[in-house]
DNA sequence: TTGTACGCGTTATCAT
DNA sequence: ATGATAACGCGTACAA
């Protein structure tokens, strides 16, 4: 195909820096300077700009990265099965925030889900050597992927954290204290047999919420014997947990996730047990269904989108200042008191707290 | 910090090809060959492999991309607001499939949502010059982003397509024919006043389903005057559409999405209208709620996850064979006949089709 | 089979 | 302010 014209913003093969230099009659260095904000005379800057438009020039990321060491791309590691990303409100909100936060700085986002094993994922991410930084979810206590990423030389911000991540940068909520607060609320209502439906063992948030529950109970001098049931954050385990805890004779249930709390609500209704008169129920997360359930669910609200947003911001802080100390960001949570603990007719003084 | 040891798989700064060459006593080229499957003697191959392990070598993507022109990264462009990606079952299923398909070939995935304008997105994607190929959703008739991407020299597979994309590669379903089939089903049940709740004007699938509806009706000699209501694929517009179409005196409603159909079901129940005795209702998509509604919803099932999977596969076909002609993949859909059209007690012969 | 030498498109360090 | 020139780390003809 002879006579093909490759001028004027041809969307096809774009020119290189050198082409722009040739057209504008300057050296590559100068073109590079107008690109990266070096000092050039206004005169030549305009000539170069014109030449770039004319040749339809676009910088080559690979070349740029190789030469400068910066790519403008961050790796986002959410090692959960793809379907979980969409089913679990935590991850979807989180991802939403991350996506927004990175877009603010026009950073590219490369996503790693659990399509590969943790070992493979780790290998490929580190091998790529392309990312300016990493955003990584840390929701499991023992996680070789997170360990490897943190140990690497890449600026990394964890979302959630383990105890051993004290020297890493992370954004998180105070799971333990938040759980404590929920239980305190139940105690303040006069409940003494408070059961807990915990998350899966080894989950960071699950363990911390359990610890918070135990702390509040013991501080109040209440027994927790046989009052802890292990669930998995999903509805069905909330159903089962309610059954088990009822056997133990509880007058309140604190589930470590709203979905479990909603499952408990179902089971209690099925058994004809009044909520909150007979058994009060509280959850964690504040998913949308929590406010629409019957009765509406008392819960600890966490803003997962903000969590993602802050994670991105924190990473940028790290990138802008290589000397920066590890960043630890704790986001607030909010106790939302609804009818599943205080009932519409039995408004208690404690509800004002 | 003197005396820092940088040997033995140091997770920090990894060595380069040259380091491996030095340790194993061969040239860089040879090391490169064992990496890319060139011909090397088994003897030296082992030496090199050992040296790579010892130095903790990892290839540098930027350098590799620059030299070879291939990055192993594909751009995924789903230009919808981040929250839609999670709310809309179509996109989440699609994304799931894409994610799986790319992982099969260990391809990296860089995701572009609607955080930037279409123009900015286009500019940055093309500018990056990093992707081996592109996966792009095309759900709007007039879309400069899709136009620009298709016009570029990057191997691109569209998900959904416009008429003008005949020369592009795409995966899609046959929206028009599928819609026709749904309407044929309703006609075969003896319905004559069949209303359609369409999607937003300018949406590719919406327009095609509308066309299919019109075709089936006209072919059967049925009037469509005042029987088309414009919705937006969301529940509320299904509620409204049902109201409007009832005024027009319909005996059946075909909604272009299940969510709208479910909205219609709600509205019909509210008005005490029996489904399907008084009005039959059919949808499109087969979302999970469709089989759990009262009555269960007749619908045209499409497998969005498969759509994403096939999109990835198609792109790989394109990448493996640069001479390949444009790939056009049409995935099957399946008419699921449920009680919203045939009723449990009024099983009609047509249901066996 | 192996090594040499050049090119990939930019940035960065020098001079000037 | 501008222009050579050397990296950046790797792939790949070409030669040996």
XYZ file of C-alpha atoms (C1' of nucleotides) in Angstrom:
738
model
C 0.000 0.000 0.000
C 2.160 2.830 -1.228
C 1.494 6.446 -0.542
C 0.028 5.890 2.864
C -0.047 9.163 4.706
C 1.059 8.929 8.287
C 0.562 12.523 9.249
C -1.976 14.504 11.201
C -2.987 12.420 14.176
C -3.032 9.125 12.389
C -4.560 6.737 14.904
C -2.335 4.009 13.549
C 1.340 3.720 14.301
C 2.212 6.905 16.080
C 5.593 8.544 15.733
C 8.379 8.594 18.221
C 10.071 11.364 20.054
C 12.619 11.588 17.327
C 10.003 12.245 14.666
C 8.650 15.137 16.643
C 12.179 16.439 17.058
C 12.771 16.244 13.325
C 9.561 18.051 12.433
C 10.068 20.796 14.968
C 13.763 21.092 14.228
C 14.999 20.524 17.753
C 16.676 17.646 19.539
C 14.960 14.755 21.283
C 16.045 16.147 24.598
C 14.092 19.309 24.065
C 10.982 17.435 23.077
C 11.341 15.323 26.172
C 11.585 18.502 28.197
C 8.343 19.990 26.965
C 6.793 16.656 27.779
C 8.078 16.493 31.314
C 8.062 20.142 32.216
C 11.709 21.041 31.756
C 12.765 24.572 30.964
C 12.213 25.468 27.318
C 11.622 28.807 25.671
C 8.000 29.549 25.024
C 8.866 29.866 21.377
C 10.223 26.384 20.843
C 7.669 24.889 23.204
C 4.953 25.968 20.841
C 6.811 24.634 17.830
C 7.249 21.291 19.533
C 3.642 21.163 20.662
C 2.535 21.800 17.116
C 4.822 19.112 15.813
C 3.453 16.654 18.339
C -0.099 17.365 17.245
C 0.866 17.084 13.616
C 2.599 13.748 13.954
C 0.007 12.413 16.368
C 2.749 11.647 18.811
C 2.063 9.540 21.901
C 4.721 8.676 24.443
C 5.554 4.998 24.789
C 4.930 3.767 28.298
C 7.352 0.868 28.099
C 10.213 3.055 26.985
C 9.336 5.713 29.472
C 9.152 3.223 32.307
C 12.425 1.647 31.345
C 14.213 4.957 31.300
C 12.626 6.652 34.275
C 11.651 3.798 36.520
C 8.146 5.143 36.872
C 5.136 3.790 35.045
C 2.108 5.523 36.473
C 0.539 2.138 36.963
C -0.394 0.608 40.281
C -1.122 -3.018 40.907
C -4.331 -3.816 42.751
C -4.293 -7.183 44.411
C -7.612 -8.513 45.647
C -7.008 -12.202 45.954
C -10.586 -13.436 45.987
C -12.426 -15.443 43.353
C -13.846 -13.106 40.710
C -17.440 -13.881 41.669
C -16.793 -12.877 45.269
C -15.665 -9.470 44.122
C -19.229 -8.889 43.013
C -21.204 -10.766 45.622
C -19.453 -9.417 48.648
C -20.391 -5.846 49.329
C -17.108 -5.299 51.125
C -15.008 -5.933 48.074
C -17.273 -4.192 45.628
C -17.332 -1.039 47.719
C -13.626 -1.257 48.218
C -12.924 -1.684 44.563
C -15.181 1.215 43.761
C -13.168 3.477 46.026
C -9.857 2.282 44.700
C -10.968 2.822 41.153
C -11.995 6.374 41.953
C -8.908 7.170 43.951
C -6.527 6.019 41.264
C -8.452 7.840 38.569
C -8.038 11.092 40.468
C -4.338 10.952 39.733
C -4.862 9.376 36.347
C -3.014 6.313 37.470
C -3.498 3.112 35.556
C -4.825 0.139 37.453
C -3.814 -3.416 36.909
C -6.055 -5.854 38.674
C -5.069 -9.189 40.155
C -7.797 -11.452 41.410
C -7.593 -15.061 42.538
C -7.393 -16.513 39.058
C -3.889 -17.709 39.748
C -2.531 -19.248 42.910
C -1.031 -16.945 45.486
C 2.432 -18.113 44.606
C 1.924 -17.550 40.912
C 0.356 -14.199 41.530
C 3.249 -13.109 43.697
C 5.752 -14.278 41.152
C 4.101 -12.484 38.292
C 3.527 -9.231 40.118
C 7.074 -8.946 41.332
C 8.413 -10.193 38.050
C 6.527 -7.628 36.084
C 8.517 -4.868 37.650
C 6.134 -2.401 36.162
C 4.209 -0.981 39.059
C 4.930 2.198 40.905
C 3.097 0.780 43.869
C 0.672 -1.791 45.152
C -2.742 -1.851 46.801
C -3.324 -5.154 48.521
C -6.166 -6.603 50.538
C -5.006 -8.413 53.657
C -7.926 -10.314 55.069
C -6.206 -13.518 56.088
C -3.814 -13.951 58.976
C -1.451 -16.275 57.200
C -0.974 -15.087 53.659
C 2.223 -15.742 51.712
C 1.087 -13.413 48.943
C 0.775 -10.458 51.259
C 3.999 -11.408 52.981
C 5.879 -11.505 49.703
C 4.435 -8.241 48.502
C 5.200 -6.431 51.736
C 8.719 -7.820 51.732
C 9.332 -6.517 48.228
C 10.739 -3.096 47.558
C 7.507 -1.812 46.050
C 5.609 0.879 47.892
C 2.628 -1.031 49.215
C -0.527 -0.119 51.045
C -2.466 -2.893 52.707
C -6.202 -2.780 53.076
C -6.793 -4.396 56.408
C -3.754 -5.697 58.219
C -2.328 -8.422 60.374
C -0.429 -7.860 63.596
C 2.814 -8.566 61.867
C 2.124 -5.727 59.458
C 2.925 -3.082 62.062
C 5.799 -1.778 60.000
C 3.812 -1.731 56.774
C 1.478 0.960 55.495
C -2.182 0.177 55.745
C -5.684 1.524 55.908
C -8.147 -0.269 58.101
C -10.904 0.178 60.620
C -10.587 -0.629 64.290
C -12.406 -3.939 64.178
C -11.731 -4.824 67.753
C -12.911 -1.584 69.245
C -15.909 -1.415 66.938
C -17.020 -4.881 67.978
C -16.529 -3.919 71.588
C -18.785 -0.966 71.054
C -21.551 -3.100 69.621
C -21.396 -5.443 72.569
C -21.314 -2.526 74.995
C -24.496 -1.310 73.405
C -26.149 -4.668 73.971
C -24.919 -4.765 77.542
C -26.228 -1.286 78.180
C -29.646 -2.589 77.186
C -29.468 -5.037 80.021
C -28.609 -8.098 77.960
C -26.338 -10.560 79.711
C -26.407 -13.722 77.608
C -24.883 -12.272 74.464
C -23.820 -14.738 71.803
C -21.392 -14.049 68.986
C -21.402 -15.457 65.487
C -17.815 -15.022 64.378
C -16.248 -15.165 60.953
C -14.029 -17.909 59.652
C -10.908 -18.591 61.758
C -7.849 -16.934 60.299
C -9.738 -13.999 58.884
C -8.180 -10.799 60.182
C -11.410 -8.903 60.706
C -13.148 -11.988 62.068
C -10.525 -12.580 64.721
C -10.398 -8.970 65.765
C -14.133 -8.680 66.077
C -14.143 -11.820 68.155
C -11.476 -10.367 70.400
C -13.511 -7.201 70.794
C -16.556 -9.220 71.730
C -14.616 -11.194 74.325
C -13.064 -8.059 75.777
C -16.391 -6.306 76.251
C -17.981 -9.361 77.785
C -15.172 -10.061 80.196
C -14.871 -6.444 81.163
C -18.544 -6.538 82.108
C -17.999 -9.732 84.035
C -20.183 -11.745 81.688
C -19.521 -15.321 80.719
C -18.879 -16.301 77.105
C -18.866 -20.030 77.622
C -20.544 -21.736 74.693
C -21.637 -18.372 73.345
C -19.324 -18.191 70.321
C -20.311 -19.830 67.060
C -18.037 -19.896 64.041
C -19.628 -18.813 60.788
C -18.265 -17.640 57.464
C -19.857 -14.206 56.980
C -22.586 -15.728 54.799
C -26.327 -15.892 55.369
C -26.634 -19.601 55.975
C -24.118 -19.590 58.791
C -26.172 -16.849 60.418
C -29.181 -19.118 60.297
C -27.271 -21.971 61.846
C -25.562 -19.757 64.380
C -28.887 -18.473 65.631
C -30.051 -22.026 66.178
C -26.959 -23.001 68.102
C -26.928 -19.897 70.232
C -30.599 -20.218 71.094
C -29.817 -23.616 72.558
C -27.277 -21.879 74.750
C -30.001 -19.548 75.937
C -28.945 -16.160 74.608
C -30.894 -12.939 74.919
C -28.807 -11.186 72.265
C -26.793 -12.094 69.185
C -23.923 -10.103 67.749
C -22.999 -11.343 64.292
C -19.681 -10.321 62.798
C -21.360 -9.491 59.494
C -24.748 -8.165 58.465
C -25.403 -11.039 56.131
C -25.053 -13.430 59.044
C -27.188 -11.177 61.244
C -29.875 -11.167 58.585
C -29.727 -14.942 58.483
C -30.216 -14.999 62.229
C -33.187 -12.690 61.901
C -34.739 -15.126 59.445
C -34.252 -18.051 61.756
C -35.610 -16.197 64.773
C -38.717 -15.198 62.883
C -39.182 -18.760 61.703
C -39.127 -19.892 65.306
C -41.517 -17.200 66.382
C -38.990 -15.497 68.586
C -39.549 -11.780 68.974
C -36.766 -9.359 68.064
C -35.679 -7.495 70.080
C -38.023 -8.367 72.955
C -36.790 -11.947 73.331
C -33.492 -11.714 71.527
C -31.723 -8.580 70.333
C -29.663 -8.820 67.138
C -26.798 -6.699 65.921
C -24.583 -6.970 62.861
C -21.567 -5.377 61.266
C -21.081 -3.524 57.941
C -24.389 -1.782 57.278
C -25.199 -3.373 53.967
C -28.252 -1.926 52.240
C -30.482 -4.788 53.340
C -29.714 -3.974 56.965
C -31.963 -0.939 56.971
C -34.742 -2.711 55.098
C -34.989 -5.849 57.179
C -37.793 -6.581 59.611
C -36.945 -5.282 62.066
C -34.248 -2.960 60.749
C -30.848 -4.114 61.903
C -28.630 -2.402 64.427
C -25.146 -2.508 62.991
C -21.684 -1.022 62.880
C -21.339 0.908 59.681
C -18.059 0.902 57.792
C -17.509 2.843 54.606
C -15.741 0.424 52.321
C -15.658 2.833 49.422
C -13.838 5.350 51.562
C -11.472 2.593 52.581
C -10.499 2.104 48.952
C -10.256 5.811 48.324
C -7.996 6.319 51.308
C -5.865 3.393 50.280
C -5.192 5.085 46.955
C -4.473 8.409 48.600
C -2.132 6.779 51.062
C -0.231 5.097 48.292
C 0.212 8.405 46.491
C 1.584 9.901 49.671
C 4.107 7.097 49.787
C 5.039 7.584 46.160
C 5.488 11.312 46.455
C 7.760 11.025 49.441
C 10.064 8.017 49.336
C 11.301 8.925 52.805
C 7.805 8.706 54.231
C 7.354 6.562 57.288
C 4.861 3.705 57.159
C 1.392 5.170 56.930
C -1.261 3.815 59.239
C -4.748 5.059 58.533
C -7.674 4.037 60.690
C -11.078 4.993 59.380
C -14.024 5.634 61.671
C -17.011 3.365 62.008
C -20.437 4.311 63.225
C -22.872 2.459 65.434
C -26.312 2.594 63.859
C -28.953 1.750 66.418
C -32.086 0.349 64.852
C -35.096 -1.665 65.933
C -33.396 -5.028 66.077
C -31.928 -4.032 69.425
C -34.093 -1.265 70.835
C -37.501 -1.929 69.273
C -39.689 0.954 68.171
C -41.925 0.847 71.223
C -39.340 0.158 73.856
C -37.116 3.120 73.290
C -34.455 2.832 75.936
C -32.259 5.611 77.350
C -29.242 3.715 76.120
C -30.297 4.342 72.550
C -29.234 7.944 72.884
C -25.598 7.117 73.455
C 24.747 0.024 54.906
C 27.822 -1.848 53.802
C 28.008 -5.546 53.337
C 24.442 -5.948 52.176
C 24.080 -9.308 50.536
C 22.077 -9.279 47.351
C 22.188 -12.946 46.579
C 19.862 -15.905 46.848
C 16.416 -14.761 45.839
C 16.559 -11.398 47.515
C 13.015 -10.077 47.183
C 14.430 -6.587 46.868
C 16.155 -5.251 43.802
C 16.415 -8.198 41.474
C 19.281 -8.626 39.080
C 19.248 -8.210 35.355
C 19.887 -10.584 32.536
C 23.508 -9.593 32.572
C 23.977 -10.635 36.185
C 22.647 -14.056 35.426
C 24.962 -14.238 32.447
C 27.928 -13.326 34.601
C 27.146 -15.907 37.271
C 26.539 -18.701 34.799
C 29.468 -17.693 32.627
C 27.543 -17.280 29.388
C 26.393 -14.310 27.361
C 23.165 -12.395 27.837
C 21.835 -13.811 24.610
C 22.069 -17.328 25.915
C 20.249 -16.419 29.068
C 17.600 -14.738 26.982
C 17.289 -17.919 24.980
C 16.627 -20.180 27.914
C 14.011 -17.629 28.911
C 12.247 -17.539 25.580
C 12.739 -21.106 24.484
C 15.633 -20.764 22.093
C 17.982 -23.639 21.422
C 20.520 -24.130 24.183
C 22.414 -27.218 25.293
C 20.852 -28.973 28.228
C 24.122 -28.471 30.064
C 24.216 -24.708 29.912
C 20.464 -24.459 30.317
C 20.796 -25.997 33.746
C 23.677 -23.715 34.650
C 21.663 -20.689 33.630
C 18.565 -21.868 35.448
C 20.625 -22.297 38.586
C 22.118 -18.861 38.199
C 18.658 -17.366 37.772
C 17.462 -18.985 40.951
C 20.564 -17.888 42.790
C 20.332 -14.272 41.756
C 16.552 -14.184 42.116
C 16.274 -12.945 38.603
C 12.978 -11.626 37.237
C 12.540 -10.309 33.733
C 11.673 -6.657 33.422
C 8.384 -6.181 31.641
C 9.111 -2.669 30.456
C 12.388 -3.645 28.878
C 10.934 -6.773 27.421
C 7.987 -4.906 25.973
C 10.203 -2.260 24.509
C 12.416 -4.780 22.821
C 9.839 -7.290 21.676
C 6.729 -5.217 21.217
C 4.687 -7.631 23.292
C 3.704 -7.029 26.880
C 1.337 -9.825 27.836
C -1.078 -7.217 29.066
C -4.503 -6.563 27.653
C -6.594 -3.495 28.238
C -10.159 -4.056 29.331
C -12.437 -1.128 28.637
C -15.812 -1.158 30.329
C -16.873 2.436 30.187
C -19.537 2.427 32.869
C -19.464 4.087 36.281
C -17.678 1.833 38.768
C -20.845 1.216 40.773
C -22.664 -0.068 37.709
C -20.020 -2.702 37.236
C -21.260 -4.214 40.473
C -24.955 -3.496 40.317
C -25.570 -4.661 36.798
C -25.464 -8.403 36.476
C -24.552 -8.095 32.821
C -21.289 -6.335 33.486
C -20.341 -8.304 36.555
C -20.898 -11.590 34.758
C -19.001 -10.289 31.792
C -16.115 -9.144 33.886
C -16.013 -12.477 35.612
C -15.629 -14.254 32.296
C -13.009 -11.871 31.033
C -11.012 -12.212 34.193
C -11.053 -15.989 33.875
C -10.278 -16.013 30.199
C -7.275 -13.766 30.522
C -5.969 -15.705 33.486
C -5.980 -18.892 31.421
C -3.200 -17.418 29.328
C -1.652 -15.641 32.272
C -2.315 -12.336 30.641
C -2.304 -9.226 32.761
C -5.445 -7.137 32.809
C -5.581 -3.403 32.954
C -9.041 -2.132 33.651
C -10.551 1.115 32.412
C -13.887 2.157 33.806
C -15.727 5.419 33.364
C -13.620 7.342 35.837
C -12.326 9.509 33.043
C -14.230 10.932 30.099
C -14.361 8.886 26.939
C -11.957 11.234 25.238
C -9.464 11.090 28.080
C -9.788 7.355 28.301
C -9.154 6.948 24.602
C -6.166 9.230 24.737
C -4.591 7.432 27.638
C -5.174 3.945 26.349
C -3.722 4.643 22.953
C -0.967 6.705 24.458
C 0.090 3.976 26.787
C 1.125 1.807 23.875
C 1.528 -1.050 26.246
C -1.274 -3.415 25.430
C -1.103 -6.426 23.218
C -4.808 -6.096 22.658
C -8.078 -4.673 23.857
C -11.404 -5.970 25.140
C -14.075 -3.321 24.825
C -17.762 -3.188 25.642
C -19.834 -1.574 22.922
C -23.280 -0.963 24.314
C -23.983 2.440 22.820
C -24.682 3.209 19.180
C -22.709 6.409 19.062
C -19.521 5.959 20.998
C -16.346 7.899 20.166
C -14.333 5.771 22.555
C -15.191 2.557 20.770
C -14.701 4.262 17.419
C -11.247 5.433 18.373
C -10.221 2.092 19.769
C -11.435 0.178 16.735
C -9.683 2.624 14.434
C -6.396 2.112 16.247
C -3.923 -0.538 15.217
C -4.447 -2.558 18.382
C -6.065 -5.967 18.075
C -9.486 -5.345 19.539
C -12.465 -7.480 20.383
C -15.756 -5.760 21.009
C -18.318 -7.136 23.397
C -21.574 -6.289 21.743
C -21.377 -4.373 18.513
C -22.913 -1.674 16.384
C -23.818 -2.033 12.747
C -20.799 -0.055 11.749
C -18.599 -2.599 13.507
C -19.102 -5.180 10.773
C -15.413 -5.142 9.961
C -14.343 -5.375 13.582
C -14.016 -8.465 15.737
C -16.729 -8.964 18.267
C -18.591 -11.400 20.471
C -22.260 -10.849 20.942
C -25.618 -12.538 21.086
C -28.281 -12.230 18.445
C -30.418 -9.720 20.276
C -32.833 -9.205 17.453
C -33.548 -12.829 16.798
C -33.731 -13.614 20.501
C -36.314 -10.913 21.060
C -38.244 -12.173 18.078
C -38.295 -15.600 19.634
C -39.719 -14.302 22.883
C -42.476 -12.491 21.067
C -43.181 -15.553 18.922
C -43.636 -17.491 22.112
C -46.182 -14.976 23.365
C -47.971 -15.005 20.040
C -48.087 -18.789 20.048
C -49.957 -18.555 23.323
C -52.654 -16.615 21.576
C -51.674 -13.186 22.823
C -52.312 -10.381 20.340
C -51.898 -7.149 22.284
C -48.233 -7.542 23.190
C -46.506 -4.497 24.624
C -42.768 -3.934 24.740
C -40.767 -2.114 27.368
C -37.604 -1.179 25.548
C -34.230 -0.022 26.814
C -32.831 3.456 26.518
C -32.598 4.796 22.935
C -29.106 4.484 21.551
C -28.318 1.337 23.456
C -27.199 -1.331 21.002
C -28.971 -4.245 22.664
C -32.043 -2.139 23.376
C -32.487 -1.119 19.781
C -31.952 -4.600 18.451
C -34.414 -6.141 20.850
C -36.927 -3.515 19.874
C -36.372 -4.333 16.225
C -36.864 -8.011 16.948
C -40.102 -7.262 18.745
C -41.383 -5.167 15.867
C -40.409 -7.795 13.318
C -42.239 -10.579 15.103
C -45.331 -8.484 15.599
C -45.515 -7.262 12.038
C -44.816 -10.675 10.643
C -47.812 -11.926 12.607
C -49.886 -9.049 11.330
C -50.256 -7.544 14.785
C -50.334 -3.853 15.490
C -47.705 -2.196 17.673
C -49.292 1.223 17.825
C -48.849 2.672 21.285
C -47.443 -0.608 22.522
C -43.831 0.424 22.935
C -42.667 2.097 26.120
C -39.122 3.354 26.599
C -37.440 2.289 29.829
C -33.846 2.135 30.987
C -33.368 -1.529 31.969
C -34.022 -0.670 35.628
C -36.815 -1.829 37.896
C -38.654 1.428 38.226
C -39.080 1.836 34.493
C -40.620 -1.632 34.433
C -43.161 -0.486 36.984
C -44.005 2.589 34.951
C -44.003 0.697 31.678
C -46.540 -1.763 32.986
C -48.840 1.091 33.947
C -48.583 2.734 30.568
C -49.046 -0.482 28.627
C -52.065 -1.496 30.684
C -53.726 1.726 29.602
C -53.104 0.609 26.040
C -54.891 -2.640 26.827
C -52.171 -5.254 26.510
C -52.537 -8.955 27.219
C -48.789 -9.512 27.338
C -45.648 -7.559 28.159
C -42.183 -8.271 26.840
C -39.567 -6.301 28.743
C -36.081 -5.938 27.274
C -34.517 -6.793 30.639
C -35.478 -8.998 33.559
C -35.179 -6.179 36.035
C -37.816 -4.267 34.117
C -39.964 -7.377 33.800
C -39.750 -7.891 37.551
C -40.830 -4.295 38.031
C -43.808 -4.947 35.800
C -44.666 -8.041 37.805
C -44.705 -5.910 40.945
C -47.005 -3.361 39.423
C -49.374 -5.974 38.032
C -49.646 -7.638 41.404
C -50.274 -4.305 43.053
C -53.168 -3.736 40.694
C -54.537 -7.197 41.268
C -53.967 -8.281 37.717
C -53.349 -11.996 37.311
C -50.174 -13.214 35.625
C -50.316 -14.897 33.201
C -54.100 -15.271 33.008
C -54.766 -11.572 32.373
C -51.348 -10.448 31.241
C -48.374 -12.612 30.371
C -44.910 -11.244 31.158
C -41.539 -12.114 29.669
C -38.088 -10.684 30.251
C -34.544 -10.971 28.985
C -31.281 -12.043 30.676
C -32.298 -14.649 33.231
C -30.981 -12.951 36.306
C -31.166 -15.030 39.479
C -34.293 -13.259 40.696
C -36.116 -14.295 37.542
C -36.530 -17.868 38.709
C -37.520 -16.850 42.216
C -40.179 -14.313 41.384
C -43.909 -14.913 41.799
C -44.686 -16.203 39.312
C -41.296 -17.289 37.994
C -40.375 -15.267 34.949
C -40.224 -16.508 31.391
C -37.070 -15.049 29.934
C -34.352 -15.293 27.338
C -31.231 -16.505 29.035
C -27.837 -15.141 28.022
C -24.599 -16.310 29.573
C -22.658 -13.152 30.222
C -19.777 -14.948 31.827
C -19.340 -17.023 28.707
C -19.491 -13.825 26.708
C -16.473 -12.514 28.584
C -14.668 -15.811 28.327
C -15.200 -15.975 24.584
C -14.100 -12.395 24.207
C -10.783 -13.275 25.791
C -10.402 -16.385 23.666
C -11.205 -14.457 20.539
C -8.608 -11.863 21.343
C -5.980 -14.544 21.811
C -6.883 -15.959 18.443
C -6.313 -12.533 16.965
C -3.000 -12.163 18.738
C -1.716 -15.548 17.694
C -2.503 -14.964 14.066
C -1.959 -11.395 12.910
C -3.359 -12.328 9.512
C -6.627 -13.477 11.049
C -9.784 -12.060 9.568
C -12.169 -10.178 11.808
C -13.705 -12.635 14.227
C -17.453 -12.578 14.701
C -18.700 -14.775 17.490
C -22.405 -15.090 18.215
C -23.274 -16.911 21.400
C -26.511 -18.812 21.827
C -29.372 -17.713 24.010
C -32.058 -19.894 25.469
C -35.740 -19.302 25.935
C -36.734 -20.317 29.444
C -40.471 -20.766 29.672
C -41.777 -20.257 33.163
C -45.085 -19.549 34.826
C -45.243 -15.865 33.995
C -46.369 -16.809 30.514
C -47.790 -20.301 30.701
C -49.045 -20.573 34.280
C -48.629 -23.800 36.226
C -52.211 -24.954 35.681
C -52.668 -23.870 32.120
C -49.862 -25.782 30.543
C -50.164 -25.082 26.872
C -48.868 -27.169 23.973
C -46.698 -24.245 22.979
C -44.664 -24.649 26.125
C -43.080 -27.731 24.666
C -41.425 -25.902 21.810
C 24.901 -24.006 20.062
C 26.810 -19.636 21.329
C 28.372 -14.735 21.226
C 28.429 -9.875 19.101
C 26.181 -5.881 18.137
C 22.460 -3.182 17.327
C 17.800 -1.419 18.181
C 13.486 -0.571 21.021
C 11.783 4.909 22.662
C 12.657 7.576 26.662
C 14.891 9.898 30.432
C 18.876 11.848 32.512
C 23.585 13.697 32.800
C 26.533 16.184 31.100
C 28.422 19.857 28.398
C 27.768 24.069 25.799
C 17.854 27.059 26.959
C 19.593 23.456 24.137
C 22.053 19.391 22.242
C 25.042 15.192 22.365
C 25.384 10.958 24.627
C 24.979 7.484 27.827
C 22.006 4.573 30.226
C 17.476 1.609 30.994
C 17.054 -4.165 30.319
C 15.984 -7.014 26.925
C 15.229 -9.367 22.038
C 17.205 -10.738 17.920
C 19.413 -10.786 13.348
C 23.783 -12.041 12.135
C 28.091 -14.039 12.506
C 31.015 -17.472 14.290
